[in-house]
Short mmCIF file of C-alpha atoms in Angstrom, two decimals:
data_model
loop_
_atom_site.label_atom_id
_atom_site.label_comp_id
_atom_site.label_asym_id
_atom_site.label_seq_id
_atom_site.Cartn_x
_atom_site.Cartn_y
_atom_site.Cartn_z
CA UNK A 83 -0.11 0.07 0.01
CA UNK A 84 1.27 3.42 -0.78
CA UNK A 85 1.85 6.26 1.50
CA UNK A 86 -1.22 8.21 -0.06
CA UNK A 87 -3.39 5.52 0.23
CA UNK A 88 -2.56 4.41 3.96
CA UNK A 89 -3.09 8.62 4.51
CA UNK A 90 -6.53 8.31 2.96
CA UNK A 91 -7.57 5.05 4.98
CA UNK A 92 -6.11 6.68 8.02
CA UNK A 93 -8.30 9.65 7.13
CA UNK A 94 -11.39 7.52 6.96
CA UNK A 95 -10.90 5.81 9.84
CA UNK A 96 -10.43 9.13 11.91
CA UNK A 97 -13.55 10.49 10.77
CA UNK A 98 -15.43 7.35 11.70
CA UNK A 99 -13.73 7.38 15.08
CA UNK A 100 -15.00 11.19 15.63
CA UNK A 101 -18.40 10.35 14.33
CA UNK A 102 -18.79 7.39 16.67
CA UNK A 103 -17.50 9.68 19.43
CA UNK A 104 -19.82 12.25 18.98
CA UNK A 105 -22.93 10.09 18.77
CA UNK A 106 -22.09 8.42 22.02
CA UNK A 107 -21.64 11.92 23.57
CA UNK A 108 -24.85 13.14 22.35
CA UNK A 109 -26.46 10.01 24.03
CA UNK A 110 -25.01 10.39 27.31
CA UNK A 111 -26.21 14.26 27.12
CA UNK A 112 -29.93 13.14 26.54
CA UNK A 113 -29.83 10.34 29.25
CA UNK A 114 -27.77 12.35 32.05
CA UNK A 115 -28.92 16.37 31.83
CA UNK A 116 -27.87 16.85 35.53
CA UNK A 117 -24.26 16.46 34.22
CA UNK A 118 -24.05 19.06 31.45
CA UNK A 119 -20.19 19.37 31.41
CA UNK A 120 -18.52 16.62 33.13
CA UNK A 121 -20.40 13.16 33.55
CA UNK A 122 -17.76 11.57 35.06
CA UNK A 123 -20.08 8.53 36.44
CA UNK A 124 -20.99 7.53 32.66
CA UNK A 125 -18.81 4.80 31.48
CA UNK A 126 -20.30 5.98 27.77
CA UNK A 127 -18.44 9.56 28.24
CA UNK A 128 -15.11 7.80 28.96
CA UNK A 129 -15.66 5.68 25.68
CA UNK A 130 -16.52 8.71 23.50
CA UNK A 131 -13.21 10.24 24.91
CA UNK A 132 -11.46 6.94 24.02
CA UNK A 133 -12.91 7.60 20.60
CA UNK A 134 -12.06 10.93 19.97
CA UNK A 135 -8.44 10.47 20.98
CA UNK A 136 -8.16 7.59 18.67
CA UNK A 137 -9.57 9.60 15.94
CA UNK A 138 -7.23 12.63 16.79
CA UNK A 139 -4.04 10.15 17.06
CA UNK A 140 -5.49 8.46 13.74
CA UNK A 141 -5.30 11.89 12.10
CA UNK A 142 -1.80 12.99 13.22
CA UNK A 143 -0.42 9.57 11.60
CA UNK A 144 -2.53 10.12 8.50
CA UNK A 145 -0.65 13.95 8.23
CA UNK A 146 2.81 12.15 8.41
CA UNK A 147 2.19 9.90 5.54
CA UNK A 148 -0.13 11.92 3.29
CA UNK A 149 -0.26 15.92 2.32
CA UNK A 150 -2.30 18.47 4.14
CA UNK A 151 -4.35 19.44 1.19
CA UNK A 152 -5.85 15.92 1.11
CA UNK A 153 -6.02 14.56 4.91
CA UNK A 154 -7.68 18.14 6.36
CA UNK A 155 -10.78 17.78 3.67
CA UNK A 156 -11.12 14.15 4.56
CA UNK A 157 -11.57 15.04 8.23
CA UNK A 158 -14.89 16.98 7.09
CA UNK A 159 -16.50 13.64 6.43
CA UNK A 160 -17.35 13.30 10.07
CA UNK A 161 -20.66 14.87 9.77
CA UNK A 162 -21.63 12.67 7.01
CA UNK A 163 -20.45 9.69 8.42
CA UNK A 164 -22.11 10.24 11.80
CA UNK A 165 -25.94 10.23 10.13
CA UNK A 166 -26.09 6.97 8.84
CA UNK A 167 -24.05 5.49 12.17
CA UNK A 168 -26.86 7.01 14.28
CA UNK A 169 -29.45 5.63 12.17
CA UNK A 170 -27.63 2.22 12.43
CA UNK A 171 -26.58 2.43 16.23
CA UNK A 172 -29.51 4.33 18.24
CA UNK A 173 -32.09 4.33 15.35
CA UNK A 174 -31.97 8.55 15.32
CA UNK A 175 -33.08 8.89 11.20
CA UNK A 176 -32.29 11.96 9.76
CA UNK A 177 -34.45 14.09 7.69
CA UNK A 178 -34.09 15.49 4.14
CA UNK A 179 -33.19 18.92 5.56
CA UNK A 180 -30.35 17.47 7.61
CA UNK A 181 -28.69 15.32 4.97
CA UNK A 182 -28.50 18.45 2.78
CA UNK A 183 -27.35 20.78 5.43
CA UNK A 184 -24.65 18.08 6.29
CA UNK A 185 -23.46 17.79 2.75
CA UNK A 186 -23.27 21.31 2.26
CA UNK A 187 -21.28 22.18 5.36
CA UNK A 188 -18.87 18.87 4.48
CA UNK A 189 -18.18 20.34 0.77
CA UNK A 190 -18.04 23.93 1.82
CA UNK A 191 -15.24 22.82 4.47
CA UNK A 192 -13.30 20.46 2.15
CA UNK A 193 -13.29 22.99 -0.43
CA UNK A 194 -12.09 25.98 2.10
CA UNK A 195 -9.32 23.38 3.23
CA UNK A 196 -7.99 22.52 -0.23
CA UNK A 197 -7.59 26.09 -1.06
CA UNK A 198 -5.49 26.82 1.83
CA UNK A 199 -1.97 26.68 0.74
CA UNK A 200 1.32 25.87 2.85
CA UNK A 201 4.11 27.66 4.03
CA UNK A 202 7.37 27.15 6.25
CA UNK A 203 6.80 25.92 9.66
CA UNK A 204 7.60 28.42 12.18
CA UNK A 205 6.81 29.05 16.14
CA UNK A 206 4.79 31.89 17.77
CA UNK A 207 7.02 34.47 19.17
CA UNK A 208 5.94 35.69 22.91
CA UNK A 209 3.83 38.52 22.08
CA UNK A 210 1.84 36.38 19.39
CA UNK A 211 1.16 33.84 22.30
CA UNK A 212 -0.13 36.17 24.71
CA UNK A 213 -2.30 37.92 21.82
CA UNK A 214 -3.72 34.62 20.69
CA UNK A 215 -4.60 33.62 24.00
CA UNK A 216 -6.49 36.58 25.17
CA UNK A 217 -8.14 36.76 22.36
CA UNK A 218 -9.04 33.30 22.18
CA UNK A 219 -10.18 33.08 25.84
CA UNK A 220 -12.20 36.30 25.48
CA UNK A 221 -14.27 34.69 22.51
CA UNK A 222 -14.83 31.49 24.40
CA UNK A 223 -16.14 33.29 27.70
CA UNK A 224 -18.40 35.49 25.51
CA UNK A 225 -19.76 32.54 23.59
CA UNK A 226 -20.26 30.94 26.85
CA UNK A 227 -22.06 34.05 28.46
CA UNK A 228 -24.29 34.24 25.28
CA UNK A 229 -25.08 30.57 25.58
CA UNK A 230 -26.46 31.07 28.94
CA UNK A 231 -28.51 33.90 27.73
CA UNK A 232 -30.24 31.60 24.88
CA UNK A 233 -31.31 28.81 27.44
CA UNK A 234 -34.62 29.07 26.10
CA UNK A 235 -33.54 28.16 22.60
CA UNK A 236 -31.74 24.56 22.97
CA UNK A 237 -30.70 24.81 19.49
CA UNK A 238 -29.15 28.17 19.48
CA UNK A 239 -27.29 27.48 22.78
CA UNK A 240 -26.05 24.11 21.77
CA UNK A 241 -24.59 25.75 18.20
CA UNK A 242 -22.92 28.55 20.66
CA UNK A 243 -21.56 26.17 22.80
CA UNK A 244 -20.19 24.16 19.76
CA UNK A 245 -18.62 27.41 18.46
CA UNK A 246 -16.80 27.79 21.51
CA UNK A 247 -15.63 24.35 21.69
CA UNK A 248 -14.54 24.34 18.09
CA UNK A 249 -12.52 28.06 18.98
CA UNK A 250 -10.75 26.23 22.13
CA UNK A 251 -9.74 23.14 19.96
CA UNK A 252 -8.44 25.20 17.16
CA UNK A 253 -6.51 27.27 19.38
CA UNK A 254 -5.20 24.03 21.09
CA UNK A 255 -4.22 22.72 17.61
CA UNK A 256 -2.47 26.27 16.63
CA UNK A 257 -0.20 26.09 19.97
CA UNK A 258 0.56 22.36 19.27
CA UNK A 259 1.91 23.12 15.90
CA UNK A 260 4.33 26.15 17.51
CA UNK A 261 5.62 23.95 20.06
CA UNK A 262 6.07 21.16 17.80
CA UNK A 263 8.17 23.32 15.57
CA UNK A 264 9.81 25.35 17.89
CA UNK A 265 10.83 22.63 20.35
CA UNK A 266 14.54 22.08 20.95
CA UNK A 267 14.24 19.36 23.50
CA UNK A 268 14.38 21.73 26.34
CA UNK A 269 10.86 22.21 28.39
CA UNK A 270 12.46 24.79 30.89
CA UNK A 271 12.05 27.50 28.80
CA UNK A 272 8.98 29.82 29.68
CA UNK A 273 7.59 29.91 25.96
CA UNK A 274 7.30 26.29 26.25
CA UNK A 275 5.76 25.87 29.65
CA UNK A 276 3.27 28.64 28.48
CA UNK A 277 2.60 26.93 25.65
CA UNK A 278 1.95 23.49 27.08
CA UNK A 279 -0.32 25.12 29.93
CA UNK A 280 -2.54 26.66 27.30
CA UNK A 281 -2.85 23.56 25.50
CA UNK A 282 -3.92 21.66 28.43
CA UNK A 283 -6.55 24.40 29.40
CA UNK A 284 -7.87 25.02 25.78
CA UNK A 285 -8.23 21.03 25.41
CA UNK A 286 -9.91 20.53 28.73
CA UNK A 287 -12.26 23.58 27.73
CA UNK A 288 -13.25 22.21 24.11
CA UNK A 289 -14.19 18.58 25.79
CA UNK A 290 -16.30 20.11 28.62
CA UNK A 291 -17.95 22.35 25.77
CA UNK A 292 -18.11 19.67 23.32
CA UNK A 293 -20.27 17.50 25.88
CA UNK A 294 -22.46 20.49 27.05
CA UNK A 295 -23.23 21.40 23.29
CA UNK A 296 -25.02 18.10 22.70
CA UNK A 297 -27.59 18.76 25.42
CA UNK A 298 -31.00 19.71 23.96
CA UNK A 299 -29.37 20.42 20.63
CA UNK A 300 -29.33 16.69 18.93
CA UNK A 301 -26.39 15.43 17.08
CA UNK A 302 -26.00 17.07 13.77
CA UNK A 303 -26.14 20.77 14.67
CA UNK A 304 -23.35 20.96 17.05
CA UNK A 305 -21.52 18.21 15.44
CA UNK A 306 -21.35 20.02 12.15
CA UNK A 307 -20.47 23.38 13.85
CA UNK A 308 -17.62 21.68 15.98
CA UNK A 309 -16.38 20.18 12.91
CA UNK A 310 -16.36 23.43 10.72
CA UNK A 311 -15.20 25.84 13.13
CA UNK A 312 -11.87 24.00 14.30
CA UNK A 313 -10.18 23.66 11.03
CA UNK A 314 -11.51 26.91 9.85
CA UNK A 315 -9.93 28.95 12.83
CA UNK A 316 -6.55 26.99 12.49
CA UNK A 317 -6.56 27.59 8.82
CA UNK A 318 -7.47 31.56 9.73
CA UNK A 319 -4.65 31.58 12.26
CA UNK A 320 -2.61 29.94 9.66
CA UNK A 321 -3.10 32.71 7.31
CA UNK A 322 -2.44 35.65 9.84
CA UNK A 323 0.24 34.52 12.03
CA UNK A 324 2.05 31.69 9.78
CA UNK A 325 1.96 33.54 6.52
CA UNK A 326 -0.35 30.93 4.71
CA UNK A 327 -2.40 31.94 1.82
CA UNK A 328 -4.91 30.76 -0.67
CA UNK A 329 -3.98 28.85 -3.51
CA UNK A 330 -4.83 30.26 -7.24
CA UNK A 331 -4.18 33.87 -6.08
CA UNK A 332 -7.60 35.66 -6.52
CA UNK A 333 -9.58 33.28 -7.94
CA UNK A 334 -8.72 30.81 -5.16
CA UNK A 335 -9.61 33.64 -2.47
CA UNK A 336 -12.97 33.95 -4.12
CA UNK A 337 -13.37 30.20 -4.26
CA UNK A 338 -12.68 29.97 -0.51
CA UNK A 339 -15.25 32.84 0.37
CA UNK A 340 -17.80 30.93 -1.75
CA UNK A 341 -16.81 27.64 0.14
CA UNK A 342 -17.45 29.47 3.36
CA UNK A 343 -20.79 30.57 2.38
CA UNK A 344 -21.65 27.18 1.63
CA UNK A 345 -20.48 25.74 5.07
CA UNK A 346 -22.40 28.50 6.65
CA UNK A 347 -25.49 27.51 5.19
CA UNK A 348 -25.07 23.99 5.66
CA UNK A 349 -25.01 24.93 9.58
CA UNK A 350 -27.86 27.38 9.17
CA UNK A 351 -30.12 24.53 7.73
CA UNK A 352 -28.74 22.17 10.47
CA UNK A 353 -29.86 24.96 12.82
CA UNK A 354 -33.01 26.01 11.87
CA UNK A 355 -34.25 21.95 11.58
CA UNK A 356 -33.19 21.27 14.75
CA UNK A 357 -35.21 24.46 16.07
CA UNK A 358 -38.32 23.03 14.25
CA UNK A 359 -38.01 19.55 15.89
CA UNK A 360 -38.07 21.31 19.56
CA UNK A 361 -41.59 21.36 20.71
CA UNK A 362 -42.80 24.43 22.10
CA UNK A 363 -43.51 24.55 25.69
CA UNK A 364 -47.08 24.15 26.96
CA UNK A 365 -48.71 27.50 27.67
CA UNK A 366 -49.26 27.97 31.67
CA UNK A 367 -52.54 29.16 32.94
CA UNK A 368 -53.20 32.65 34.10
CA UNK A 369 -51.39 33.29 37.65
CA UNK A 370 -55.46 34.09 38.77
CA UNK A 371 -56.53 30.79 37.45
CA UNK A 372 -53.74 29.41 39.51
CA UNK A 373 -54.37 30.85 42.85
CA UNK A 374 -58.20 30.29 42.42
CA UNK A 375 -57.52 26.61 41.56
CA UNK A 376 -55.73 26.18 44.54
CA UNK A 377 -57.83 27.84 47.18
CA UNK A 378 -60.60 25.79 45.72
CA UNK A 379 -58.52 22.46 46.05
CA UNK A 380 -57.75 23.69 49.66
CA UNK A 381 -61.44 23.81 50.90
CA UNK A 382 -62.58 20.79 52.77
CA UNK A 383 -65.55 19.01 51.07
CA UNK A 384 -68.64 18.66 53.29
CA UNK A 385 -70.95 16.03 53.13
CA UNK A 386 -74.51 15.84 53.87
CA UNK A 387 -76.68 12.45 53.92
CA UNK A 388 -73.82 11.06 52.05
CA UNK A 389 -74.00 13.72 49.34
CA UNK A 390 -71.50 16.19 48.34
CA UNK A 391 -72.87 19.67 48.80
CA UNK A 392 -69.74 21.65 47.39
CA UNK A 393 -69.97 22.11 43.66
CA UNK A 394 -69.09 24.37 41.02
CA UNK A 395 -71.99 26.30 41.41
CA UNK A 396 -70.85 27.24 44.90
CA UNK A 397 -67.76 28.82 44.05
CA UNK A 398 -68.89 31.81 42.86
CA UNK A 399 -70.55 33.24 46.30
CA UNK A 400 -72.78 31.96 49.23
CA UNK A 401 -76.00 30.05 48.25
CA UNK A 402 -78.69 32.53 50.02
CA UNK A 403 -82.61 31.93 50.82
CA UNK A 404 -84.47 35.09 49.49
CA UNK A 405 -81.43 37.61 49.66
CA UNK A 406 -80.44 36.84 53.23
CA UNK A 407 -76.80 35.12 54.34
CA UNK A 408 -76.89 31.77 55.68
CA UNK A 409 -76.58 31.22 59.24
CA UNK A 410 -72.93 29.56 59.82
CA UNK A 411 -73.23 25.97 60.78
CA UNK A 412 -76.49 25.49 58.79
CA UNK A 413 -76.97 24.36 54.79
CA UNK A 414 -79.74 24.89 52.55
CA UNK A 415 -81.37 21.50 51.83
CA UNK A 416 -83.72 21.55 48.67
CA UNK A 417 -84.53 17.60 49.14
CA UNK A 418 -85.91 18.47 52.66
CA UNK A 419 -88.73 20.76 51.37
CA UNK A 420 -89.72 18.41 48.50
CA UNK A 421 -93.30 18.61 47.56
CA UNK A 422 -94.88 15.46 48.70
CA UNK A 423 -97.36 13.04 47.04
CA UNK A 424 -100.64 14.41 48.82
CA UNK A 425 -100.97 16.74 45.91
CA UNK A 426 -100.73 14.38 43.22
CA UNK A 427 -99.00 14.37 39.86
CA UNK A 428 -98.78 17.72 38.17
CA UNK A 429 -101.00 17.86 35.10
CA UNK A 430 -99.53 18.21 31.79
CA UNK A 431 -99.00 21.68 30.54
CA UNK A 432 -98.77 23.26 33.92
CA UNK A 433 -95.35 24.37 35.71
CA UNK A 434 -94.59 22.75 38.97
CA UNK A 435 -93.96 24.96 42.29
CA UNK A 436 -90.43 25.59 43.06
CA UNK A 437 -89.49 24.02 46.31
CA UNK A 438 -88.72 26.33 49.04
CA UNK A 439 -85.14 25.79 50.53
CA UNK A 440 -85.30 25.09 54.32
CA UNK A 441 -82.39 25.03 56.92
CA UNK A 442 -81.02 22.34 58.17
CA UNK A 443 -78.66 22.25 60.74
CA UNK A 444 -75.47 20.21 60.68
CA UNK A 445 -74.60 17.85 63.94
CA UNK A 446 -71.69 18.77 66.20
CA UNK A 447 -71.61 22.46 64.70
CA UNK A 448 -72.24 25.24 67.08
CA UNK A 449 -74.54 28.27 66.33
CA UNK A 450 -72.68 31.58 67.01
CA UNK A 451 -74.75 34.16 69.02
CA UNK A 452 -75.68 37.36 67.62
CA UNK A 453 -75.43 40.53 69.83
CA UNK A 454 -77.10 43.69 69.05
#
């Protein structure tokens, strides 16, 4: 097997590993909503970390055997692999809109990465490391705050957290490249230790944020966002700090912009589809109705001769007899004053006389004394 074929094979297996890890992360987020960021007690989460680590290791090995222009675009196939794997493993079928959005995002990302040219590798100096750390940290914190403000919209919150995770992972890759290029075997230098500390911080932040992004946001939208933001940010930093450019001059730049728009359109389609799938919350009754229902439910039920005398009609006001208020301890009993059979049946066409209400005292109740 040639080196090029081996790099392609490793890239495909790496994308499968990333897709499997994302599916497991999404299932862990659904089944353990109380541990959004760090579900340490779930074995599936550790399995997802192992799959993501395997995908990253295979990606690095593929870069060692093949060119960057082929290995990087193949990594964008993670989204396409995740949809059939989710349908096969967990029974989650994606609709036509999700497939179109995933294909658009994958094609746009692959085209963008294939147009980025290469340049001589060089490490970041102290000022560049500090500036990159401050800007990246501020962007991640801002995205986290925005996601907390959008807690009523799970799809938007998920995309914001995935963007923050992709930003952290992208800068971790940039600092990793800077350390590997400028490392001379000495770990005592302050620049190397600072870069290693930033790699650890951004990697941990990316893991936590990526896990939280799957809570309520489904699978495709956060995975596509994370897959697109990570390499795009690394490419932008490479262009701004490492002197990389787009191939084919102005034509390549315009094509890269078109690919970026295509990838963004795919992400928007995935996000809007998830928003349509999210059920709207049921409208709650007015506050007055809630209070009235609570008060009525707390009133004890009174029974007279085995019959319930409290009904909906009594909730509007007290039952009176000829405009007078009933005496406490007494109830109006219409059955007690029902007409007897002495008068005989009512002839057809005539109206039966209304039965007057009589007072009936409930036993074991004291009658209050009224003082003038």
